[in-house]
Short mmCIF file of C-alpha atoms and ligand atoms in Angstrom, two decimals:
data_model
loop_
_atom_site.label_atom_id
_atom_site.label_comp_id
_atom_site.label_asym_id
_atom_site.label_seq_id
_atom_site.Cartn_x
_atom_site.Cartn_y
_atom_site.Cartn_z
CA UNK A 1 43.65 -33.35 1.57
CA UNK A 2 45.52 -32.08 4.71
CA UNK A 3 44.14 -28.92 6.38
CA UNK A 4 45.94 -25.64 5.94
CA UNK A 5 47.37 -24.04 9.23
CA UNK A 6 46.50 -20.42 10.06
CA UNK A 7 45.95 -18.55 13.34
CA UNK A 8 42.48 -17.14 12.59
CA UNK A 9 39.78 -18.23 10.24
CA UNK A 10 37.13 -15.53 9.48
CA UNK A 11 33.99 -17.04 8.10
CA UNK A 12 32.12 -14.47 5.93
CA UNK A 13 33.52 -11.63 3.82
CA UNK A 14 30.91 -8.95 4.54
CA UNK A 15 31.47 -5.67 6.40
CA UNK A 16 32.15 -7.36 9.80
CA UNK A 17 34.35 -10.14 8.41
CA UNK A 18 36.44 -7.78 6.30
CA UNK A 19 37.07 -5.52 9.42
CA UNK A 20 37.79 -8.58 11.52
CA UNK A 21 40.26 -10.08 9.13
CA UNK A 22 42.16 -6.85 8.56
CA UNK A 23 42.27 -6.15 12.35
CA UNK A 24 43.62 -9.63 13.07
CA UNK A 25 46.20 -9.53 10.25
CA UNK A 26 47.34 -6.09 11.47
CA UNK A 27 48.43 -7.90 14.73
CA UNK A 28 50.56 -10.25 12.73
CA UNK A 29 48.03 -13.11 12.87
CA UNK A 30 47.87 -15.45 9.87
CA UNK A 31 44.31 -15.03 8.67
CA UNK A 32 42.22 -16.92 6.16
CA UNK A 33 38.96 -15.07 5.26
CA UNK A 34 36.56 -17.58 3.79
CA UNK A 35 33.80 -16.29 1.62
CA UNK A 36 31.04 -18.36 0.16
CA UNK A 37 30.31 -16.19 -2.88
CA UNK A 38 32.45 -15.58 -5.92
CA UNK A 39 32.77 -12.09 -4.74
CA UNK A 40 32.79 -10.70 -1.16
CA UNK A 41 30.95 -7.79 0.28
CA UNK A 42 27.96 -7.90 -2.05
CA UNK A 43 25.77 -6.22 0.60
CA UNK A 44 28.26 -3.29 0.79
CA UNK A 45 27.86 -2.79 -3.03
CA UNK A 46 24.05 -2.52 -2.94
CA UNK A 47 23.92 -0.60 0.31
CA UNK A 48 22.57 3.00 0.41
CA UNK A 49 21.31 2.71 -3.11
CA UNK A 50 24.76 1.88 -4.40
CA UNK A 51 26.27 4.72 -2.45
CA UNK A 52 26.85 3.03 0.90
CA UNK A 53 25.86 5.04 3.98
CA UNK A 54 29.04 4.05 5.81
CA UNK A 55 28.22 5.55 9.27
CA UNK A 56 26.46 8.38 11.08
CA UNK A 57 27.40 11.63 12.77
CA UNK A 58 25.72 10.57 15.94
CA UNK A 59 27.97 9.88 18.91
CA UNK A 60 28.26 8.82 22.53
CA UNK A 61 25.11 7.97 24.46
CA UNK A 62 22.91 9.21 21.62
CA UNK A 63 24.49 6.78 19.23
CA UNK A 64 24.17 3.98 21.76
CA UNK A 65 20.50 4.73 22.21
CA UNK A 66 19.76 4.23 18.54
CA UNK A 67 20.09 0.51 18.97
CA UNK A 68 17.70 0.32 21.98
CA UNK A 69 18.59 -0.06 25.55
CA UNK A 70 19.80 -3.76 25.71
CA UNK A 71 21.55 -3.87 22.31
CA UNK A 72 23.00 -0.44 22.83
CA UNK A 73 24.44 -1.47 26.16
CA UNK A 74 26.07 -4.54 24.49
CA UNK A 75 27.53 -2.40 21.77
CA UNK A 76 28.94 0.31 24.12
CA UNK A 77 32.46 -1.01 24.09
CA UNK A 78 32.49 -1.61 20.29
CA UNK A 79 31.09 1.90 19.62
CA UNK A 80 33.72 3.35 21.91
CA UNK A 81 36.64 1.39 20.50
CA UNK A 82 35.64 2.40 16.91
CA UNK A 83 33.58 5.61 16.98
CA UNK A 84 31.93 6.99 13.85
CA UNK A 85 34.74 9.59 13.64
CA UNK A 86 37.27 6.72 13.72
CA UNK A 87 35.47 5.06 10.92
CA UNK A 88 35.62 8.26 8.84
CA UNK A 89 39.35 8.61 9.66
CA UNK A 90 39.89 4.96 8.85
CA UNK A 91 38.38 5.29 5.37
CA UNK A 92 40.13 8.53 4.78
CA UNK A 93 43.36 6.75 5.53
CA UNK A 94 42.43 4.08 2.98
CA UNK A 95 41.91 6.81 0.32
CA UNK A 96 38.11 7.11 0.52
CA UNK A 97 37.02 10.47 1.89
CA UNK A 98 33.56 10.65 3.35
CA UNK A 99 31.11 13.41 3.88
CA UNK A 100 27.96 14.21 5.71
CA UNK A 101 24.56 14.29 3.98
CA UNK A 102 20.99 14.72 5.14
CA UNK A 103 19.68 12.92 8.25
CA UNK A 104 23.22 12.77 9.84
CA UNK A 105 24.34 10.19 7.30
CA UNK A 106 27.95 9.72 6.10
CA UNK A 107 28.64 8.70 2.53
CA UNK A 108 31.82 8.45 0.31
CA UNK A 109 32.39 11.73 -1.47
CA UNK A 110 32.66 9.61 -4.63
CA UNK A 111 29.03 8.37 -4.01
CA UNK A 112 30.35 4.89 -4.88
CA UNK A 113 29.85 1.89 -2.59
CA UNK A 114 32.38 0.10 -4.75
CA UNK A 115 35.16 2.46 -3.40
CA UNK A 116 34.24 1.41 0.17
CA UNK A 117 34.39 -2.29 -0.71
CA UNK A 118 37.62 -1.92 -2.71
CA UNK A 119 39.25 0.01 0.24
CA UNK A 120 38.29 -2.80 2.69
CA UNK A 121 39.61 -5.51 0.42
CA UNK A 122 42.89 -3.62 -0.22
CA UNK A 123 43.29 -3.20 3.56
CA UNK A 124 42.87 -6.97 4.15
CA UNK A 125 45.37 -7.71 1.31
CA UNK A 126 47.94 -5.15 2.38
CA UNK A 127 47.83 -6.46 5.93
CA UNK A 128 48.34 -10.10 4.63
CA UNK A 129 44.95 -11.61 5.24
CA UNK A 130 44.25 -14.36 2.68
CA UNK A 131 40.79 -14.07 1.02
CA UNK A 132 39.49 -17.37 -0.31
CA UNK A 133 36.20 -17.00 -2.33
CA UNK A 134 33.73 -19.69 -3.30
CA UNK A 135 34.57 -21.33 -0.06
CA UNK A 136 31.31 -21.80 1.81
CA UNK A 137 32.11 -22.93 5.38
CA UNK A 138 30.16 -26.20 6.00
CA UNK A 139 31.33 -27.05 9.50
CA UNK A 140 33.33 -25.65 12.41
CA UNK A 141 34.61 -28.31 14.72
CA UNK A 142 36.60 -28.09 17.97
CA UNK A 143 39.90 -29.95 17.96
CA UNK A 144 42.44 -30.45 20.74
CA UNK A 145 44.35 -27.26 20.01
CA UNK A 146 41.84 -25.13 18.15
CA UNK A 147 39.23 -25.54 15.39
CA UNK A 148 38.84 -27.29 12.09
CA UNK A 149 36.95 -25.37 9.59
CA UNK A 150 35.71 -27.31 6.46
CA UNK A 151 34.70 -25.99 2.99
CA UNK A 152 34.38 -27.76 -0.42
CA UNK A 153 37.67 -26.06 -1.19
CA UNK A 154 39.56 -27.61 1.63
CA UNK A 155 39.89 -27.43 5.39
CA UNK A 156 41.62 -24.94 7.66
CA UNK A 157 43.08 -25.46 11.15
CA UNK A 158 43.02 -22.26 13.31
CA UNK A 159 43.51 -21.33 16.97
CA UNK A 160 40.52 -18.91 16.62
CA UNK A 161 37.48 -18.75 14.52
CA UNK A 162 35.36 -15.55 13.82
CA UNK A 163 31.81 -16.11 12.68
CA UNK A 164 30.85 -13.17 10.50
CA UNK A 165 28.33 -14.80 8.23
CA UNK A 166 25.57 -12.15 8.68
CA UNK A 167 21.87 -12.84 9.20
CA UNK A 168 18.95 -13.69 6.90
CA UNK A 169 18.18 -10.49 5.12
CA UNK A 170 18.73 -10.30 1.28
CA UNK A 171 19.61 -13.91 1.01
CA UNK A 172 20.71 -13.37 -2.60
CA UNK A 173 23.76 -11.56 -1.24
CA UNK A 174 24.87 -14.74 0.58
CA UNK A 175 23.35 -14.13 3.99
CA UNK A 176 21.33 -17.35 4.48
CA UNK A 177 21.84 -17.84 8.28
CA UNK A 178 24.56 -20.51 7.95
CA UNK A 179 26.37 -19.12 10.92
CA UNK A 180 23.42 -19.70 13.22
CA UNK A 181 23.92 -23.48 12.86
CA UNK A 182 27.69 -23.26 13.64
CA UNK A 183 26.96 -21.11 16.70
CA UNK A 184 24.19 -23.47 17.83
CA UNK A 185 26.53 -26.42 17.66
CA UNK A 186 28.68 -24.71 20.24
CA UNK A 187 25.67 -24.29 22.54
CA UNK A 188 24.63 -20.73 21.51
CA UNK A 189 20.96 -19.60 21.68
CA UNK A 190 19.59 -17.98 18.52
CA UNK A 191 16.94 -15.52 19.62
CA UNK A 192 13.80 -15.22 17.30
CA UNK A 193 14.80 -13.70 13.97
CA UNK A 194 12.55 -11.33 12.06
CA UNK A 195 12.98 -8.96 9.11
CA UNK A 196 13.79 -5.38 10.06
CA UNK A 197 14.24 -2.25 7.96
CA UNK A 198 11.80 -3.48 5.33
CA UNK A 199 8.91 -1.88 3.52
CA UNK A 200 5.40 -2.51 5.15
CA UNK A 201 2.56 -4.29 3.65
CA UNK A 202 -0.64 -2.37 4.25
CA UNK A 203 -3.97 -3.29 2.54
CA UNK A 204 -5.91 0.04 3.13
CA UNK A 205 -7.10 1.30 -0.16
CA UNK A 206 -6.31 4.89 0.64
CA UNK A 207 -2.63 4.05 1.31
CA UNK A 208 -2.27 2.18 -2.01
CA UNK A 209 -4.08 5.01 -3.94
CA UNK A 210 -1.45 7.45 -2.74
CA UNK A 211 1.39 5.46 -4.30
CA UNK A 212 4.35 7.41 -5.54
CA UNK A 213 3.88 10.25 -2.91
CA UNK A 214 6.54 11.06 -0.46
CA UNK A 215 5.75 12.79 2.86
CA UNK A 216 8.11 14.80 5.05
CA UNK A 217 7.45 16.17 8.49
CA UNK A 218 4.76 13.50 9.22
CA UNK A 219 5.17 11.13 12.17
CA UNK A 220 4.34 7.50 12.10
CA UNK A 221 4.39 5.17 15.13
CA UNK A 222 4.11 1.46 15.73
CA UNK A 223 1.61 0.76 18.56
CA UNK A 224 1.43 -2.26 20.74
CA UNK A 225 -1.74 -4.30 21.40
CA UNK A 226 -2.73 -1.76 24.14
CA UNK A 227 -2.26 1.22 21.86
CA UNK A 228 1.02 2.39 23.43
CA UNK A 229 3.74 3.79 21.17
CA UNK A 230 6.60 1.24 20.72
CA UNK A 231 8.58 3.24 18.22
CA UNK A 232 7.98 6.56 16.42
CA UNK A 233 9.76 8.17 13.46
CA UNK A 234 9.45 11.53 11.71
CA UNK A 235 11.40 10.71 8.58
CA UNK A 236 10.40 10.43 4.87
CA UNK A 237 7.44 8.11 4.19
CA UNK A 238 6.76 6.74 0.69
CA UNK A 239 3.41 5.36 -0.34
CA UNK A 240 3.69 2.37 -2.70
CA UNK A 241 1.40 -0.11 -4.39
CA UNK A 242 2.07 -2.56 -1.55
CA UNK A 243 1.85 -0.19 1.36
CA UNK A 244 4.56 1.98 2.89
CA UNK A 245 8.24 2.35 2.37
CA UNK A 246 11.04 4.90 2.97
CA UNK A 247 13.05 5.48 6.15
CA UNK A 248 10.27 5.92 8.66
CA UNK A 249 8.05 2.98 7.81
CA UNK A 250 11.14 0.66 7.32
CA UNK A 251 12.46 1.63 10.73
CA UNK A 252 9.27 0.34 12.31
CA UNK A 253 9.29 -3.01 10.41
CA UNK A 254 11.20 -4.92 13.19
CA UNK A 255 8.82 -3.77 15.89
CA UNK A 256 5.81 -4.83 13.80
CA UNK A 257 7.32 -8.20 12.84
CA UNK A 258 8.25 -8.87 16.47
CA UNK A 259 4.61 -8.45 17.54
CA UNK A 260 3.29 -10.38 14.43
CA UNK A 261 1.51 -7.31 13.11
CA UNK A 262 -0.12 -4.30 14.71
CA UNK A 263 -1.35 -0.81 14.06
CA UNK A 264 0.59 1.98 12.56
CA UNK A 265 -0.53 5.49 13.56
CA UNK A 266 -0.05 8.63 11.40
CA UNK A 267 0.24 12.11 12.84
CA UNK A 268 0.14 14.51 9.89
CA UNK A 269 0.74 17.54 12.03
CA UNK A 270 3.35 16.45 14.69
CA UNK A 271 4.32 19.96 15.64
CA UNK A 272 0.80 20.86 16.77
CA UNK A 273 -1.34 19.48 19.59
CA UNK A 274 -4.92 18.57 18.87
CA UNK A 275 -5.99 21.59 20.97
CA UNK A 276 -3.74 23.97 19.02
CA UNK A 277 -5.06 22.70 15.74
CA UNK A 278 -8.67 23.03 16.79
CA UNK A 279 -8.17 26.67 18.03
CA UNK A 280 -6.47 27.45 14.69
CA UNK A 281 -9.24 25.74 12.65
CA UNK A 282 -12.04 27.65 14.58
CA UNK A 283 -10.17 30.91 13.79
CA UNK A 284 -9.88 29.99 10.12
CA UNK A 285 -13.55 29.15 9.93
CA UNK A 286 -14.36 32.60 11.44
CA UNK A 287 -12.14 34.39 8.91
CA UNK A 288 -12.50 32.28 5.77
CA UNK A 289 -15.88 30.48 5.88
CA UNK A 290 -15.99 29.83 2.14
CA UNK A 291 -12.70 27.91 2.00
CA UNK A 292 -12.71 24.09 1.60
CA UNK A 293 -12.05 21.82 4.71
CA UNK A 294 -8.83 20.61 2.97
CA UNK A 295 -7.41 24.18 3.50
CA UNK A 296 -7.18 23.30 7.24
CA UNK A 297 -4.64 20.60 6.68
CA UNK A 298 -0.94 21.32 6.73
CA UNK A 299 0.12 23.20 3.58
CA UNK A 300 3.21 20.97 3.36
CA UNK A 301 0.98 17.91 2.53
CA UNK A 302 0.42 17.25 -1.10
CA UNK A 303 -3.01 18.07 -2.43
CA UNK A 304 -3.82 14.32 -3.09
CA UNK A 305 -3.11 13.54 0.53
CA UNK A 306 -5.21 16.42 1.84
CA UNK A 307 -8.11 15.24 -0.37
CA UNK A 308 -7.78 11.73 0.86
CA UNK A 309 -7.69 12.68 4.49
CA UNK A 310 -10.84 14.81 4.09
CA UNK A 311 -12.61 12.00 2.35
CA UNK A 312 -11.68 9.59 5.20
CA UNK A 313 -13.15 12.09 7.62
CA UNK A 314 -16.26 12.31 5.56
CA UNK A 315 -15.90 16.03 4.93
CA UNK A 316 -14.74 16.01 1.38
CA UNK A 317 -16.77 18.91 -0.05
CA UNK A 318 -17.49 20.82 3.17
CA UNK A 319 -16.63 24.42 3.47
CA UNK A 320 -15.24 25.87 6.76
CA UNK A 321 -18.60 27.58 7.45
CA UNK A 322 -20.58 24.31 7.36
CA UNK A 323 -17.99 22.14 9.02
CA UNK A 324 -19.94 21.21 12.16
CA UNK A 325 -18.38 20.04 15.41
CA UNK A 326 -18.73 16.35 14.66
CA UNK A 327 -16.97 16.78 11.30
CA UNK A 328 -14.25 18.84 12.82
CA UNK A 329 -13.55 16.25 15.44
CA UNK A 330 -13.38 13.49 12.75
CA UNK A 331 -10.94 15.53 10.75
CA UNK A 332 -8.89 16.14 13.81
CA UNK A 333 -8.75 12.48 14.55
CA UNK A 334 -7.75 11.69 10.98
CA UNK A 335 -5.01 14.33 10.97
CA UNK A 336 -3.55 13.52 14.46
CA UNK A 337 -4.47 9.77 14.99
CA UNK A 338 -5.10 7.91 11.75
CA UNK A 339 -4.43 4.15 12.33
CA UNK A 340 -3.86 1.47 9.71
CA UNK A 341 -3.31 -2.17 10.25
CA UNK A 342 -0.07 -3.66 9.15
CA UNK A 343 0.23 -7.51 9.46
CA UNK A 344 3.78 -7.77 8.14
CA UNK A 345 6.72 -6.31 6.30
CA UNK A 346 7.71 -7.51 2.89
CA UNK A 347 10.02 -10.05 4.51
CA UNK A 348 13.70 -11.03 4.46
CA UNK A 349 13.98 -10.69 0.66
CA UNK A 350 13.36 -6.91 1.15
CA UNK A 351 14.79 -6.41 4.63
CA UNK A 352 18.04 -4.51 5.09
CA UNK A 353 18.81 -6.20 8.28
CA UNK A 354 17.83 -9.07 10.60
CA UNK A 355 16.50 -8.49 14.07
CA UNK A 356 17.49 -11.38 16.42
CA UNK A 357 20.44 -13.68 16.27
CA UNK A 358 23.09 -15.03 18.58
CA UNK A 359 22.02 -14.13 22.10
CA UNK A 360 24.03 -11.20 23.42
CA UNK A 361 24.19 -12.75 27.02
CA UNK A 362 26.47 -15.38 25.54
CA UNK A 363 29.10 -13.05 24.00
CA UNK A 364 31.74 -10.93 25.88
CA UNK A 365 30.93 -7.31 24.68
CA UNK A 366 34.61 -6.31 25.22
CA UNK A 367 36.09 -8.89 22.94
CA UNK A 368 33.26 -10.45 20.96
CA UNK A 369 34.46 -13.87 22.22
CA UNK A 370 31.87 -16.50 22.90
CA UNK A 371 31.28 -17.04 26.68
CA UNK A 372 30.55 -20.69 25.86
CA UNK A 373 33.46 -21.59 23.61
CA UNK A 374 36.98 -20.21 24.03
CA UNK A 375 38.47 -19.11 20.76
CA UNK A 376 35.21 -18.66 19.00
CA UNK A 377 34.26 -14.99 18.19
CA UNK A 378 31.09 -13.51 16.67
CA UNK A 379 30.61 -10.14 14.93
CA UNK A 380 28.19 -8.26 12.73
CA UNK A 381 24.61 -9.06 11.86
CA UNK A 382 24.87 -12.75 13.06
CA UNK A 383 24.54 -11.22 16.57
CA UNK A 384 21.17 -10.07 18.02
CA UNK A 385 21.96 -6.36 17.08
CA UNK A 386 20.30 -4.09 14.64
CA UNK A 387 19.92 -0.33 14.33
CA UNK A 388 17.72 2.02 12.30
CA UNK A 389 18.44 3.33 8.81
CA UNK A 390 21.25 5.84 8.79
CA UNK A 391 24.64 3.97 8.82
CA UNK A 392 24.01 2.36 12.17
CA UNK A 393 24.31 -1.19 10.93
CA UNK A 394 27.70 -0.80 9.23
CA UNK A 395 28.86 1.09 12.27
CA UNK A 396 27.94 -1.93 14.49
CA UNK A 397 29.42 -4.39 11.90
CA UNK A 398 32.70 -2.50 11.67
CA UNK A 399 32.91 -1.97 15.46
CA UNK A 400 32.16 -5.59 16.49
CA UNK A 401 34.45 -6.75 13.61
CA UNK A 402 37.28 -4.64 14.85
CA UNK A 403 36.91 -6.05 18.37
CA UNK A 404 36.75 -9.58 17.18
CA UNK A 405 39.81 -9.15 14.96
CA UNK A 406 41.79 -7.55 17.85
CA UNK A 407 41.11 -10.47 20.17
CA UNK A 408 40.99 -13.56 17.89
C1 LIG B 1 19.70 -3.33 0.39
C2 LIG B 1 20.53 -3.02 1.64
C3 LIG B 1 20.92 -1.72 1.83
C4 LIG B 1 21.70 -1.45 3.08
N1 LIG B 1 22.17 -0.17 3.20
C5 LIG B 1 22.83 0.09 4.32
C6 LIG B 1 23.44 1.37 4.54
O1 LIG B 1 23.49 2.20 3.57
N2 LIG B 1 24.05 1.60 5.70
C7 LIG B 1 24.14 0.66 6.79
O2 LIG B 1 24.71 0.93 7.87
N3 LIG B 1 23.66 -0.55 6.56
C8 LIG B 1 23.01 -0.85 5.35
N4 LIG B 1 22.53 -2.17 5.18
C9 LIG B 1 22.74 -3.13 6.30
C10 LIG B 1 24.19 -3.69 6.21
O3 LIG B 1 24.50 -3.96 4.88
C11 LIG B 1 24.43 -4.92 7.01
O4 LIG B 1 23.96 -4.59 8.40
C12 LIG B 1 25.85 -5.38 7.10
O5 LIG B 1 26.31 -5.58 5.79
C13 LIG B 1 26.08 -6.64 7.94
O6 LIG B 1 27.39 -6.98 7.77
P1 LIG B 1 27.84 -8.55 8.11
O7 LIG B 1 29.24 -8.59 7.60
O8 LIG B 1 27.53 -8.85 9.47
O9 LIG B 1 26.94 -9.44 7.12
P2 LIG B 1 26.80 -9.55 5.50
O10 LIG B 1 27.10 -8.22 4.94
O11 LIG B 1 25.53 -10.17 5.27
O12 LIG B 1 28.04 -10.49 5.18
C14 LIG B 1 27.97 -11.85 5.47
C15 LIG B 1 28.88 -12.60 4.48
O13 LIG B 1 29.10 -13.94 4.86
C16 LIG B 1 29.01 -14.74 3.73
N5 LIG B 1 28.57 -16.07 4.13
C17 LIG B 1 27.40 -16.51 4.63
N6 LIG B 1 27.42 -17.73 4.95
C18 LIG B 1 28.70 -18.20 4.74
C19 LIG B 1 29.34 -19.45 4.83
N7 LIG B 1 28.71 -20.62 5.20
N8 LIG B 1 30.73 -19.52 4.43
C20 LIG B 1 31.37 -18.45 4.00
N9 LIG B 1 30.74 -17.31 3.90
C21 LIG B 1 29.45 -17.10 4.24
C22 LIG B 1 27.92 -14.03 2.83
O14 LIG B 1 28.17 -14.54 1.45
C23 LIG B 1 28.35 -12.60 3.08
O15 LIG B 1 29.42 -12.16 2.16
C24 LIG B 1 21.87 -2.48 3.97
C25 LIG B 1 21.47 -3.75 3.75
C26 LIG B 1 20.79 -4.07 2.50
C27 LIG B 1 20.33 -5.40 2.31
#
């Protein structure tokens, strides 16, 4: 079978690939978008609990910082070329109005991820990009005048190839790391890959006993081996039968996995210093000696949590009048500095994103072209970029996809 001729092959029909294909086709390039699944964009459909948190309201340097210093610097151009406000305008133009919700997140007004995916597919089709499904790319080879891309459904010759095959997270959506092998074949380095944005596995009985409870206004932090804070979050925390889930714990997963486990520290009263708390507690003991020790803990904490914390401090039944200095210090430590060991997250099957991927030093951040192979472009999660929960990962996929499509 002879190979079909196009200008650009995009491998992978996820958020990055769909954006890249539409952007390249908009320049008049003949584009083939090859997707391994029967249906493209599965991850978009399940994102944000089926509602798709498309982007964020954060902007400028603040937005860049969310990805960490090195990754943020790499993304600077992509985030500037396609800012979150541009993403909002883009979808508005495609007939999908978006709106802001809690935690600076942007969702479709319809609350349907399906609308986001349909709009991206429509855009590709209207601009003339040809989508071929059930076409898993098996190899990408350099030829004299471009590339030869092979799939079981045939081969394509193209001047440029965009690798947008994603990472390793949620493999059932099609992201199984295929693109790493293609990139490696062109000399690219794949940095260590670990699950990120995943629930944390914690063995401590008190954590598991609190399953079903959600905490707000509590800080958790990942600590390094020396006890220094690597990352901290004050966002909702959900206790589960396996450990911890919800935005704050999930945001720490990449840092914990990178260090092959570590300590997670709870601060149940992040708006108070230890000294302030102690002064308040002494005053409370003077005024209300008959109250239980649990009454000292922030009123915003559910009763079950307050009871658990008092038990951990060994002052379960104590009243304020008979809470001695030792017990008070133990309770203070539990409230401000309770540490639990976490060896790992629940892994790639439950991770929203992959940390690690194609080394950023080997990709031009202005065009997403490989520095090692002319005509080869990379975008989305295949790259060593990841952001926290809150629309940052789609924002990065769309931005890098747009750059790749404009230059491929
Ligand atoms: C449960 C869940 C919820 C999420 N929610 C959000 C959210 O609300 N907001 C947010 O910003 N981010 C969210 N994310 C993260 C976000 O979905 C990803 O960061 C983003 O989809 C990455 O886009 P991508 O195009 O790079 O990769 P992917 O979306 O993984 O797409 C890669 C595509 O390539 C295809 N493919 C793989 N190998 C081949 C091959 N050999 N040949 C052809 N095709 C191939 C795959 O089938 C897939 O369609 C969520 C992720 C998960 C798993």
